[in-house]
Amino acid sequence: MNKVVLVTGANSGVGLALCERLLGEDPGLQLCLACRNMCRAQAARAALLASHPGAQVGLLQLDTSSVTSVLNAAKEVKLRYSQLDYLYLNAGIMPNPQFDVKAFFKGVFSRNVVHMLATGEGILKQKDGITADGMQEVFATNLFGHFLLVRELESLLCQAGRSSQVIWTSSINAQQSAFSLEDVQHRQGCQPYSSSKYATDLLSVALNTHLNSQGLYSSVICPGFVMTKLTYAILPAFPDFLWSLVMPLFWFIRIFTNTFTLTPYNGAEALLWLFHQKPESLDPYSKYHSLTSGRGANRIQPRKMDVDEDLSQALYVKLLELEHGVRKRRGTE
């Protein structure tokens, strides 16, 4: 059978670039764009079909911040497909970012400039919101919604005689210092994005521990520093003339650090690379980084994640408990 691939957050940025590249590599695959905004999803589908006529591109409404949306989407996926070969968990948000302009210009002329620009450390803080289900919005969107989706789709992902891949889009901003097992939703902190991405790394390790024996393999990638809508939203007050100064700086920095991939096409390199790998051969403790050289050549590099197996298992248990509570309140368990 043709491979079945589902990508969340597929209507723009790295997600859309991945879909374009996947169809270029394997025109016969069945591709499903799982998106919150269906108008944008339809536009993305039209663009993909314009460049790949005859491709099998389906749409699925999915808002990972909503338990109801995740459960409904999973039910629809199980009606459409008898298997799922690749599940790309790419959707994510960084809401209401606050940018410290003074700290930015101070950091630009420091020796930590590359780390600051790549991670946002010291210059970015976010104000989180609350979902209709009473969860922290970043936690629900970036982590729990995806966790619940995996749980709901296990029957398609874990099938005898075949393997499947769950591939998470993490971040270089995944910082252990931002995460607390006692506050997994990051209600008390001001770095919910960083916390959710570190939790993503932990959860990937836990999924491998529990589901490798059933044929499911989980991997984590970092797209590098990419200029997407999420990135531009961080600096909403920047006038055009300032961007004209900042962008050449980014291109210059890429000469010294390959993490500045800058374009969604480049950022999708590691996601595409994993599409061609035998999942059994991958290191569950590595994060696969998209890198772009100063001359624009793309490559991937595995880097060991700063994760602890005991902590990953403890997070997994907490997420199962949260799932149990959600289902109990809904009367579905």
Short mmCIF file of C-alpha atoms in Angstrom, two decimals:
data_model
loop_
_atom_site.label_atom_id
_atom_site.label_comp_id
_atom_site.label_asym_id
_atom_site.label_seq_id
_atom_site.Cartn_x
_atom_site.Cartn_y
_atom_site.Cartn_z
CA MET A 1 0.00 0.00 0.00
CA ASN A 2 1.02 3.58 -0.51
CA LYS A 3 2.42 5.24 2.58
CA VAL A 4 -0.01 7.27 4.67
CA VAL A 5 1.39 10.49 6.16
CA LEU A 6 -0.40 12.89 8.50
CA VAL A 7 1.13 16.29 9.27
CA THR A 8 -0.26 18.64 11.93
CA GLY A 9 0.21 22.37 11.42
CA ALA A 10 0.58 21.73 7.69
CA ASN A 11 -0.88 24.90 6.18
CA SER A 12 2.22 27.11 6.46
CA GLY A 13 5.85 27.34 7.50
CA VAL A 14 7.90 24.21 8.07
CA GLY A 15 4.81 21.98 7.95
CA LEU A 16 3.82 23.12 4.45
CA ALA A 17 7.43 22.99 3.25
CA LEU A 18 7.63 19.39 4.50
CA CYS A 19 4.48 18.45 2.59
CA GLU A 20 5.86 19.98 -0.60
CA ARG A 21 9.12 18.10 -0.21
CA LEU A 22 7.42 14.80 0.68
CA LEU A 23 5.34 14.90 -2.49
CA GLY A 24 8.48 15.65 -4.46
CA GLU A 25 10.10 12.53 -3.01
CA ASP A 26 7.09 10.18 -3.14
CA PRO A 27 4.20 11.39 -5.34
CA GLY A 28 2.21 8.23 -4.59
CA LEU A 29 1.86 8.72 -0.85
CA GLN A 30 -1.43 9.58 0.81
CA LEU A 31 -0.92 12.91 2.54
CA CYS A 32 -3.28 14.35 5.14
CA LEU A 33 -2.99 18.01 6.18
CA ALA A 34 -4.28 18.36 9.74
CA CYS A 35 -4.96 22.05 10.39
CA ARG A 36 -6.95 24.28 12.71
CA ASN A 37 -7.92 26.85 10.05
CA MET A 38 -9.64 25.08 7.16
CA CYS A 39 -9.54 28.10 4.84
CA ARG A 40 -5.76 28.16 5.09
CA ALA A 41 -5.68 24.38 4.80
CA GLN A 42 -7.65 24.52 1.54
CA ALA A 43 -5.25 27.14 0.19
CA ALA A 44 -2.29 24.96 1.14
CA ARG A 45 -3.87 21.94 -0.54
CA ALA A 46 -4.51 23.94 -3.72
CA ALA A 47 -0.86 25.07 -3.78
CA LEU A 48 0.37 21.49 -3.34
CA LEU A 49 -1.91 20.17 -6.08
CA ALA A 50 -0.82 22.96 -8.41
CA SER A 51 2.78 21.75 -8.16
CA HIS A 52 1.89 18.05 -7.86
CA PRO A 53 -1.22 17.34 -10.01
CA GLY A 54 -2.81 14.05 -9.17
CA ALA A 55 -1.35 13.87 -5.67
CA GLN A 56 -3.54 12.39 -2.94
CA VAL A 57 -3.90 15.27 -0.48
CA GLY A 58 -6.65 15.17 2.12
CA LEU A 59 -7.69 17.71 4.74
CA LEU A 60 -8.49 17.18 8.39
CA GLN A 61 -9.71 19.77 10.86
CA LEU A 62 -7.62 19.56 14.00
CA ASP A 63 -7.06 22.02 16.83
CA THR A 64 -4.61 20.37 19.22
CA SER A 65 -5.58 22.81 21.98
CA SER A 66 -9.07 21.28 22.07
CA VAL A 67 -9.74 17.79 23.45
CA THR A 68 -13.00 17.59 21.49
CA SER A 69 -11.25 18.52 18.24
CA VAL A 70 -8.49 15.94 18.80
CA LEU A 71 -10.96 13.14 19.56
CA ASN A 72 -13.13 14.02 16.55
CA ALA A 73 -10.11 14.23 14.25
CA ALA A 74 -8.78 10.88 15.45
CA LYS A 75 -12.15 9.28 14.83
CA GLU A 76 -12.15 10.66 11.28
CA VAL A 77 -8.61 9.41 10.62
CA LYS A 78 -9.60 5.89 11.70
CA LEU A 79 -12.55 5.99 9.30
CA ARG A 80 -10.38 7.10 6.36
CA TYR A 81 -7.25 5.00 6.76
CA SER A 82 -6.43 1.44 7.73
CA GLN A 83 -2.83 2.31 8.62
CA LEU A 84 -0.69 5.32 9.46
CA ASP A 85 2.98 5.18 8.51
CA TYR A 86 4.14 8.64 9.55
CA LEU A 87 2.64 11.03 12.06
CA TYR A 88 4.41 14.40 11.97
CA LEU A 89 3.52 16.37 15.11
CA ASN A 90 4.44 19.84 13.92
CA ALA A 91 1.67 22.17 15.13
CA GLY A 92 2.71 24.62 17.82
CA ILE A 93 2.19 28.10 19.21
CA MET A 94 4.10 30.74 21.12
CA PRO A 95 1.33 33.13 22.22
CA ASN A 96 1.68 36.79 23.13
CA PRO A 97 5.47 36.92 23.10
CA GLN A 98 7.06 39.91 24.80
CA PHE A 99 10.27 41.04 23.18
CA ASP A 100 12.86 42.95 25.20
CA VAL A 101 14.37 45.32 22.65
CA LYS A 102 16.95 46.68 25.10
CA ALA A 103 18.16 43.17 25.99
CA PHE A 104 18.25 42.29 22.29
CA PHE A 105 20.60 45.10 21.27
CA LYS A 106 22.71 44.53 24.37
CA GLY A 107 23.00 40.85 23.48
CA VAL A 108 23.79 41.51 19.80
CA PHE A 109 27.14 42.94 20.82
CA SER A 110 27.95 40.22 23.36
CA ARG A 111 29.74 36.90 22.89
CA ASN A 112 26.43 35.11 23.53
CA VAL A 113 24.73 36.62 20.48
CA VAL A 114 24.35 33.34 18.56
CA HIS A 115 22.87 31.48 21.52
CA MET A 116 20.54 34.39 22.28
CA LEU A 117 19.23 34.63 18.71
CA ALA A 118 18.90 30.88 18.30
CA THR A 119 17.04 30.22 21.56
CA GLY A 120 15.46 33.55 22.49
CA GLU A 121 16.93 33.17 25.96
CA GLY A 122 16.93 36.47 27.85
CA ILE A 123 14.90 38.36 25.26
CA LEU A 124 11.59 36.45 25.09
CA LYS A 125 8.81 35.85 27.56
CA GLN A 126 5.27 34.71 26.86
CA LYS A 127 1.89 35.19 28.47
CA ASP A 128 -0.01 31.91 28.30
CA GLY A 129 -3.76 31.48 27.97
CA ILE A 130 -6.34 28.95 29.17
CA THR A 131 -8.22 26.60 26.84
CA ALA A 132 -11.91 25.72 27.01
CA ASP A 133 -10.81 22.47 28.70
CA GLY A 134 -9.11 24.44 31.48
CA MET A 135 -5.54 23.66 30.40
CA GLN A 136 -2.65 25.99 29.73
CA GLU A 137 -2.88 26.82 26.04
CA VAL A 138 0.76 26.22 25.08
CA PHE A 139 0.91 22.92 26.96
CA ALA A 140 -2.33 21.74 25.39
CA THR A 141 -1.44 22.81 21.85
CA ASN A 142 2.21 21.80 21.71
CA LEU A 143 2.18 18.68 23.88
CA PHE A 144 -0.98 17.24 25.38
CA GLY A 145 -3.14 17.48 22.25
CA HIS A 146 -0.48 15.61 20.31
CA PHE A 147 -0.09 13.05 23.10
CA LEU A 148 -3.83 12.41 23.07
CA LEU A 149 -3.77 12.11 19.27
CA VAL A 150 -1.05 9.44 19.45
CA ARG A 151 -3.02 7.57 22.09
CA GLU A 152 -6.16 7.65 19.95
CA LEU A 153 -4.33 6.49 16.81
CA GLU A 154 -2.36 3.63 18.37
CA SER A 155 -4.49 1.09 16.50
CA LEU A 156 -3.23 2.54 13.19
CA LEU A 157 0.32 3.15 14.36
CA CYS A 158 0.90 -0.15 16.15
CA GLN A 159 0.17 -2.99 13.75
CA ALA A 160 1.75 -6.43 13.56
CA GLY A 161 4.46 -6.86 10.96
CA ARG A 162 5.09 -3.20 10.24
CA SER A 163 6.62 -0.12 11.84
CA SER A 164 5.51 3.49 12.03
CA GLN A 165 7.16 6.77 12.90
CA VAL A 166 5.96 9.57 15.17
CA ILE A 167 8.09 12.63 14.50
CA TRP A 168 7.96 15.69 16.74
CA THR A 169 9.02 19.21 15.78
CA SER A 170 10.89 20.35 18.88
CA SER A 171 13.12 23.40 19.20
CA ILE A 172 16.57 24.59 20.14
CA ASN A 173 14.56 26.53 22.72
CA ALA A 174 13.77 23.29 24.61
CA GLN A 175 15.38 24.17 27.93
CA GLN A 176 15.43 21.85 30.94
CA SER A 177 15.56 24.90 33.22
CA ALA A 178 12.10 25.93 32.01
CA PHE A 179 10.47 22.58 32.81
CA SER A 180 9.19 21.33 36.15
CA LEU A 181 7.56 17.97 36.77
CA GLU A 182 5.54 19.57 39.57
CA ASP A 183 4.18 22.13 37.07
CA VAL A 184 4.04 20.30 33.73
CA GLN A 185 1.55 22.81 32.32
CA HIS A 186 3.87 25.69 33.31
CA ARG A 187 1.15 27.61 35.12
CA GLN A 188 3.65 29.39 37.36
CA GLY A 189 6.35 30.28 34.83
CA CYS A 190 6.88 32.69 31.95
CA GLN A 191 8.50 30.30 29.44
CA PRO A 192 5.66 27.95 28.45
CA TYR A 193 7.01 27.41 24.93
CA SER A 194 10.42 26.30 26.13
CA SER A 195 8.82 24.09 28.79
CA SER A 196 6.50 22.43 26.26
CA LYS A 197 9.36 21.71 23.86
CA TYR A 198 11.52 20.17 26.56
CA ALA A 199 8.51 18.06 27.57
CA THR A 200 8.25 17.01 23.92
CA ASP A 201 11.80 15.67 24.07
CA LEU A 202 11.00 13.76 27.26
CA LEU A 203 7.77 12.33 25.89
CA SER A 204 9.46 11.06 22.74
CA VAL A 205 11.85 9.01 24.88
CA ALA A 206 8.96 7.62 26.92
CA LEU A 207 6.97 6.63 23.82
CA ASN A 208 9.93 4.62 22.58
CA THR A 209 10.20 2.85 25.91
CA HIS A 210 6.55 1.86 25.89
CA LEU A 211 5.75 1.34 22.20
CA ASN A 212 8.88 0.22 20.31
CA SER A 213 7.86 -3.38 20.96
CA GLN A 214 4.60 -2.66 19.11
CA GLY A 215 6.33 -1.16 16.08
CA LEU A 216 5.98 2.55 16.91
CA TYR A 217 9.17 4.64 16.92
CA SER A 218 9.33 8.26 18.05
CA SER A 219 11.91 10.84 16.97
CA VAL A 220 12.52 14.53 17.65
CA ILE A 221 13.86 17.18 15.29
CA CYS A 222 14.92 20.80 15.54
CA PRO A 223 14.28 22.90 12.40
CA GLY A 224 16.82 25.51 13.46
CA PHE A 225 16.14 29.23 13.44
CA VAL A 226 13.48 29.63 10.75
CA MET A 227 11.70 32.80 9.67
CA THR A 228 8.04 31.74 9.86
CA LYS A 229 4.82 33.45 10.92
CA LEU A 230 5.57 32.35 14.47
CA THR A 231 8.98 34.01 14.32
CA TYR A 232 7.71 37.24 12.82
CA ALA A 233 4.91 37.37 15.42
CA ILE A 234 7.56 37.58 18.11
CA LEU A 235 8.54 41.03 16.87
CA PRO A 236 5.20 42.62 15.89
CA ALA A 237 6.37 46.16 16.53
CA PHE A 238 9.52 45.97 14.40
CA PRO A 239 9.31 48.46 11.49
CA ASP A 240 10.42 47.41 8.01
CA PHE A 241 13.66 49.37 8.16
CA LEU A 242 14.74 47.43 11.25
CA TRP A 243 14.08 44.11 9.51
CA SER A 244 16.26 45.35 6.66
CA LEU A 245 19.07 45.68 9.21
CA VAL A 246 18.41 42.45 11.09
CA MET A 247 18.08 40.05 8.15
CA PRO A 248 21.58 40.64 6.74
CA LEU A 249 22.85 40.02 10.28
CA PHE A 250 21.09 36.64 10.31
CA TRP A 251 22.62 35.67 6.97
CA PHE A 252 26.04 36.75 8.22
CA ILE A 253 25.68 34.72 11.43
CA ARG A 254 24.90 31.63 9.37
CA ILE A 255 28.53 31.68 8.20
CA PHE A 256 29.53 30.85 11.78
CA THR A 257 26.62 28.68 12.94
CA ASN A 258 24.66 26.30 10.73
CA THR A 259 21.58 26.44 12.98
CA PHE A 260 20.29 29.53 11.14
CA THR A 261 18.34 27.62 8.50
CA LEU A 262 16.14 30.72 7.99
CA THR A 263 13.72 29.27 5.37
CA PRO A 264 10.96 26.69 5.98
CA TYR A 265 12.39 24.57 3.15
CA ASN A 266 15.73 24.33 4.94
CA GLY A 267 14.07 23.84 8.32
CA ALA A 268 12.22 20.78 7.02
CA GLU A 269 15.48 18.98 6.15
CA ALA A 270 15.55 16.75 9.25
CA LEU A 271 11.84 15.93 8.91
CA LEU A 272 12.39 14.78 5.34
CA TRP A 273 15.55 12.87 6.25
CA LEU A 274 13.65 10.84 8.86
CA PHE A 275 11.11 9.88 6.18
CA HIS A 276 13.84 7.83 4.51
CA GLN A 277 15.29 6.18 7.62
CA LYS A 278 14.62 2.78 9.10
CA PRO A 279 13.17 3.76 12.48
CA GLU A 280 14.79 0.80 14.23
CA SER A 281 18.21 2.28 13.44
CA LEU A 282 17.55 5.67 15.03
CA ASP A 283 18.84 6.78 18.41
CA PRO A 284 15.86 7.56 20.72
CA TYR A 285 18.04 9.92 22.76
CA SER A 286 19.11 12.07 19.82
CA LYS A 287 17.48 15.17 18.43
CA TYR A 288 17.98 15.49 14.68
CA HIS A 289 18.89 19.04 13.73
CA SER A 290 18.37 20.72 10.37
CA LEU A 291 21.52 22.66 9.49
CA THR A 292 22.33 25.03 6.63
CA SER A 293 25.83 26.16 5.74
CA GLY A 294 26.82 29.71 4.85
CA ARG A 295 26.65 28.66 1.19
CA GLY A 296 23.12 27.29 1.61
CA ALA A 297 23.88 23.55 1.70
CA ASN A 298 21.55 21.52 3.91
CA ARG A 299 22.44 18.60 6.16
CA ILE A 300 21.27 16.98 9.38
CA GLN A 301 23.13 16.36 12.59
CA PRO A 302 22.06 14.14 15.51
CA ARG A 303 22.76 15.61 18.93
CA LYS A 304 22.23 13.90 22.26
CA MET A 305 19.30 15.37 24.16
CA ASP A 306 19.67 16.53 27.75
CA VAL A 307 16.96 14.18 29.01
CA ASP A 308 16.67 11.75 31.89
CA GLU A 309 14.82 8.46 31.36
CA ASP A 310 13.31 8.50 34.85
CA LEU A 311 12.00 12.02 34.28
CA SER A 312 10.59 11.02 30.90
CA GLN A 313 8.71 8.12 32.50
CA ALA A 314 7.41 10.34 35.29
CA LEU A 315 6.07 12.81 32.70
CA TYR A 316 4.45 9.96 30.78
CA VAL A 317 2.63 8.84 33.93
CA LYS A 318 1.43 12.39 34.60
CA LEU A 319 0.10 12.69 31.06
CA LEU A 320 -1.72 9.38 31.40
CA GLU A 321 -3.28 10.61 34.64
CA LEU A 322 -4.33 13.84 32.95
CA GLU A 323 -5.80 11.87 30.04
CA HIS A 324 -7.72 9.68 32.50
CA GLY A 325 -9.12 12.78 34.19
CA VAL A 326 -10.15 14.32 30.87
CA ARG A 327 -11.92 11.17 29.75
CA LYS A 328 -13.62 10.74 33.11
CA ARG A 329 -15.03 14.26 32.95
CA ARG A 330 -16.28 13.59 29.43
CA GLY A 331 -17.79 10.25 30.45
CA THR A 332 -15.74 8.35 27.85
CA GLU A 333 -13.91 6.09 30.29
#
